[in-house]
Coordinates of C-alpha atoms in Angstrom, one line a residue:
X266 CA 113.7 62.3 70.3
X267 CA 113.9 60.8 73.8
X268 CA 111.0 61.8 76.1
X269 CA 111.9 63.4 79.4
X270 CA 111.6 61.2 82.4
X271 CA 108.9 62.1 84.9
X272 CA 111.6 62.7 87.5
X273 CA 113.2 65.2 85.2
X274 CA 110.0 67.1 84.9
X275 CA 109.6 67.1 88.7
X276 CA 113.1 68.5 89.1
X277 CA 112.3 71.3 86.7
X278 CA 109.2 72.1 88.7
X279 CA 111.0 71.8 92.0
X280 CA 113.6 74.5 91.2
X281 CA 111.1 77.4 91.0
X282 CA 109.2 76.0 94.0
X283 CA 112.4 75.9 96.0
X284 CA 113.1 79.5 95.2
X285 CA 110.4 80.5 97.6
X286 CA 112.3 79.0 100.5
X287 CA 113.7 81.7 102.8
X288 CA 115.6 79.5 105.2
X289 CA 118.6 81.3 106.5
X290 CA 117.4 84.7 105.2
X291 CA 116.8 87.7 107.4
X292 CA 114.0 90.1 106.4
X293 CA 113.0 93.5 108.0
X294 CA 109.3 94.3 107.9
X295 CA 108.2 97.8 109.0
X296 CA 104.8 98.6 110.4
X297 CA 104.5 94.9 111.4
X298 CA 102.6 95.1 114.7
X299 CA 99.2 94.6 113.0
X300 CA 97.4 94.6 109.6
X301 CA 99.3 93.9 106.4
X302 CA 102.7 94.1 108.0
X303 CA 101.9 91.5 110.6
X304 CA 100.6 89.2 107.9
X305 CA 103.7 89.7 105.8
X306 CA 105.9 88.9 108.8
X307 CA 104.0 85.7 109.4
X308 CA 104.2 84.6 105.8
X309 CA 107.9 85.3 105.5
X310 CA 108.7 83.5 108.8
X311 CA 106.6 80.5 107.7
X312 CA 108.8 80.4 104.5
X313 CA 111.8 80.0 106.7
X314 CA 113.1 83.5 107.3
X315 CA 114.1 85.2 110.5
X316 CA 111.9 88.3 110.5
X317 CA 112.6 91.5 112.3
X318 CA 109.3 93.2 112.9
X319 CA 109.5 96.9 113.5
X320 CA 106.8 99.4 114.6
X321 CA 106.1 102.3 117.0
X322 CA 103.5 100.1 118.7
X323 CA 105.8 98.2 121.1
X324 CA 103.2 96.0 122.9
X325 CA 101.6 95.0 119.6
X326 CA 104.9 94.3 118.0
X327 CA 106.1 92.2 120.9
X328 CA 102.9 90.2 120.9
X329 CA 103.1 89.6 117.2
X330 CA 106.7 88.4 117.3
X331 CA 105.9 86.1 120.2
X332 CA 102.9 84.7 118.4
X333 CA 105.0 83.9 115.3
X334 CA 107.7 82.2 117.4
X335 CA 105.1 80.1 119.2
X336 CA 103.2 79.2 116.1
X337 CA 106.3 78.0 114.2
X338 CA 108.2 76.6 117.2
X339 CA 111.3 78.5 116.2
X340 CA 113.0 80.9 118.6
X341 CA 114.7 82.6 115.6
X342 CA 111.5 83.1 113.6
X343 CA 110.7 86.6 114.7
X344 CA 112.1 89.5 116.7
X345 CA 110.7 93.0 117.5
X346 CA 112.4 96.4 117.6
X347 CA 110.7 99.7 118.2
X348 CA 111.3 101.8 115.1
X349 CA 110.2 105.3 113.9
X350 CA 110.7 105.0 110.2
X351 CA 110.9 108.8 109.8
X352 CA 114.2 108.9 111.8
X353 CA 117.5 108.0 110.1
X354 CA 119.1 107.1 113.4
X355 CA 116.4 104.6 114.1
X356 CA 117.0 103.0 110.7
X357 CA 120.8 102.8 111.5
X358 CA 120.0 101.1 114.8
X359 CA 117.6 98.6 113.4
X360 CA 119.9 97.5 110.6
X361 CA 122.9 97.3 112.8
X362 CA 121.0 95.3 115.4
X363 CA 119.9 92.8 112.7
X364 CA 123.4 92.4 111.4
X365 CA 125.0 92.1 114.8
X366 CA 122.5 89.6 116.2
X367 CA 121.4 87.7 113.1
X368 CA 124.5 88.1 110.9
X369 CA 122.9 89.6 107.8
X370 CA 120.0 91.3 106.1
X371 CA 118.6 89.9 102.9
X372 CA 115.4 91.9 102.3
X373 CA 113.4 94.9 103.5
X374 CA 109.6 95.3 103.2
X375 CA 108.8 99.0 103.6
X376 CA 105.2 98.5 104.8
X377 CA 104.8 101.2 107.5
X378 CA 102.3 103.9 106.4
X379 CA 99.6 106.3 107.6
X380 CA 96.4 106.9 105.7
X381 CA 94.0 109.8 106.0
X382 CA 91.7 111.6 103.5
X383 CA 90.5 115.1 103.0
X384 CA 89.7 117.4 100.0
X385 CA 92.9 119.2 99.0
X386 CA 91.8 122.6 100.3
X387 CA 91.0 121.0 103.7
X388 CA 94.2 119.0 104.1
X389 CA 96.5 120.6 106.7
X390 CA 100.1 121.3 106.2
X391 CA 101.0 119.4 109.4
X392 CA 99.1 116.3 108.2
X393 CA 100.7 116.5 104.8
X394 CA 104.2 116.6 106.4
X395 CA 103.4 113.7 108.7
X396 CA 102.2 111.5 105.8
X397 CA 105.3 112.5 103.8
X398 CA 107.7 111.6 106.6
X399 CA 106.2 108.2 107.3
X400 CA 105.0 107.1 103.8
X401 CA 107.9 108.4 101.6
X402 CA 110.8 109.7 103.6
X403 CA 110.7 106.5 105.7
X404 CA 111.2 104.1 102.8
X405 CA 113.8 106.4 101.3
X406 CA 115.8 106.3 104.6
X407 CA 115.2 102.5 104.8
X408 CA 116.7 101.9 101.3
X409 CA 119.7 104.0 102.2
X410 CA 120.2 102.2 105.5
X411 CA 119.8 98.6 104.2
X412 CA 121.9 98.8 101.0
X413 CA 125.3 98.1 102.6
X414 CA 123.8 95.0 104.3
X415 CA 122.3 93.8 101.0
X416 CA 125.7 94.3 99.2
X417 CA 127.4 92.4 101.9
X418 CA 125.4 89.3 101.1
X419 CA 125.7 89.7 97.3
X420 CA 122.2 91.2 96.6
X421 CA 118.7 91.1 97.9
X422 CA 115.3 92.6 97.7
X423 CA 113.4 95.8 98.7
X424 CA 109.6 95.7 98.5
X425 CA 107.9 99.0 98.9
X426 CA 104.2 98.8 99.8
X427 CA 102.5 101.7 97.9
X428 CA 98.8 101.8 97.0
X429 CA 96.3 102.0 94.2
X430 CA 96.4 105.7 95.2
X431 CA 99.9 105.6 93.8
X432 CA 98.7 104.5 90.4
X433 CA 95.6 106.7 89.8
X434 CA 94.1 109.9 91.2
X435 CA 91.5 109.4 93.9
X436 CA 89.4 112.2 95.3
X437 CA 90.3 113.2 98.8
X438 CA 93.7 111.7 98.6
X439 CA 95.9 114.6 97.7
X440 CA 98.4 114.1 100.6
X441 CA 98.3 110.3 100.8
X442 CA 98.3 109.9 97.0
X443 CA 101.2 112.3 96.6
X444 CA 103.3 110.1 99.0
X445 CA 102.3 106.9 97.3
X446 CA 103.0 108.2 93.8
X447 CA 106.3 109.4 95.2
X448 CA 107.1 105.9 96.5
X449 CA 106.3 104.5 93.1
X450 CA 108.9 106.9 91.5
X451 CA 111.4 106.2 94.3
X452 CA 111.1 102.5 93.6
X453 CA 111.8 102.8 89.9
X454 CA 114.8 105.2 90.3
X455 CA 116.3 103.2 93.1
X456 CA 115.9 100.0 91.1
X457 CA 118.0 101.4 88.3
X458 CA 120.6 102.6 90.7
X459 CA 121.3 99.2 92.2
X460 CA 120.2 96.6 89.6
X461 CA 123.7 95.7 88.5
X462 CA 124.5 94.8 92.1
X463 CA 121.8 92.1 92.2
X464 CA 119.6 94.2 94.4
X465 CA 115.9 94.4 93.4
X466 CA 113.4 97.1 94.2
X467 CA 109.8 96.7 93.4
X468 CA 106.5 98.2 94.5
X469 CA 103.2 96.6 95.5
X470 CA 100.0 98.6 95.2
X471 CA 97.2 97.3 97.4
X472 CA 93.7 98.6 97.0
X473 CA 91.1 98.6 99.7
X474 CA 92.4 96.0 102.2
X475 CA 90.5 95.1 105.4
X476 CA 92.9 96.2 108.1
X477 CA 92.8 98.1 111.4
X478 CA 94.1 101.2 109.6
X479 CA 91.1 101.3 107.3
X480 CA 88.7 100.6 110.1
X481 CA 90.2 103.3 112.3
X482 CA 89.6 105.9 109.6
X483 CA 86.1 104.7 108.4
X484 CA 85.0 103.9 111.9
X485 CA 82.8 101.0 110.9
X486 CA 85.0 97.9 111.3
X487 CA 83.5 94.9 109.3
X488 CA 80.9 97.2 107.7
X489 CA 83.8 98.6 105.6
X490 CA 83.3 95.6 103.3
X491 CA 79.9 97.1 102.3
X492 CA 81.3 100.5 101.5
X493 CA 83.2 99.7 98.4
X494 CA 80.7 98.5 95.7
X495 CA 82.9 100.0 92.9
X496 CA 85.6 97.4 93.3
X497 CA 85.4 95.2 90.1
X498 CA 86.0 92.1 92.1
X499 CA 83.0 93.1 94.2
X500 CA 84.7 92.6 97.6
X501 CA 87.2 94.3 99.8
X502 CA 90.7 92.7 99.9
X503 CA 92.4 91.0 102.8
X504 CA 96.0 90.9 103.8
X505 CA 96.1 87.3 102.5
X506 CA 95.4 88.7 99.0
X507 CA 98.7 90.7 99.2
X508 CA 101.1 88.6 101.2
X509 CA 101.8 86.0 98.5
X510 CA 103.0 88.6 96.2
X511 CA 105.3 90.0 98.9
X512 CA 106.7 86.5 99.4
X513 CA 107.3 86.2 95.7
X514 CA 109.2 89.6 95.5
X515 CA 111.3 88.9 98.6
X516 CA 112.3 85.4 97.4
X517 CA 114.6 84.2 94.6
X518 CA 111.5 83.4 92.5
X519 CA 111.6 87.0 91.4
X520 CA 115.3 87.2 90.8
X521 CA 114.9 88.9 87.4
X522 CA 112.1 91.3 88.5
X523 CA 113.1 94.8 89.4
X524 CA 111.6 98.3 89.0
X525 CA 108.2 96.8 88.6
X526 CA 104.8 97.7 90.1
X527 CA 102.1 95.3 91.0
X528 CA 98.4 96.3 91.6
X529 CA 96.6 94.1 94.2
X530 CA 93.2 95.9 94.2
X531 CA 90.5 93.7 92.7
X532 CA 90.7 95.6 89.4
X533 CA 90.4 99.2 90.7
X534 CA 93.5 100.5 88.8
X535 CA 92.3 98.9 85.6
X536 CA 89.2 101.1 85.4

């Protein structure tokens, strides 16, 4: 039997590595003005994509998009649009803008979310509705809005950012957990609806990640790292721990992955 040449092995290795290249792709990332969303936008742009960052935080989103363009030296690396994910008309506007000005949409990262905690009997109806509209209705509307654009380019990827609270019950998370369990179910059903069209829908379930959203609720900033001794990995996560998985799911490296759920939580969901 003839042994493979070294260059043949390198070619075989190069094919999956090249699958992470997003050059020429357009990706929408919601909730991208800060935290995990900002990190995902930076990673996807660094992989070659033109990223449309959306958020209700206009100054923060504009700053982040400008920082990405400046860092990469590409004027097409990042753009910002104000976007309320709970409004269908906003979704229509964002997708139409991306298609008109960038020519296409290849992927959507449904990252925008709100987090709050309270025992079930203390959770208000108004707060529950707000979490539902942003955390679950928003991704639902986003999937509906982006599907025609994904079909137009022959397929694509939707990545729904759920939570460990969407995999297991957590005390004080009745409202938040309900939305994140719902997003997990939406992911699986939508994946089956569009799998034959080459459109993939997957969910990512971060655990405790050191972001401004967490700090705003706990009120202790960096001290948050000391509040989670029950994480098996013995540390709080960072956006960098999550963003590589998002890149994988957006890219062609995951072309045969759909309807799947991925915990990024230092082992919390395994307990």
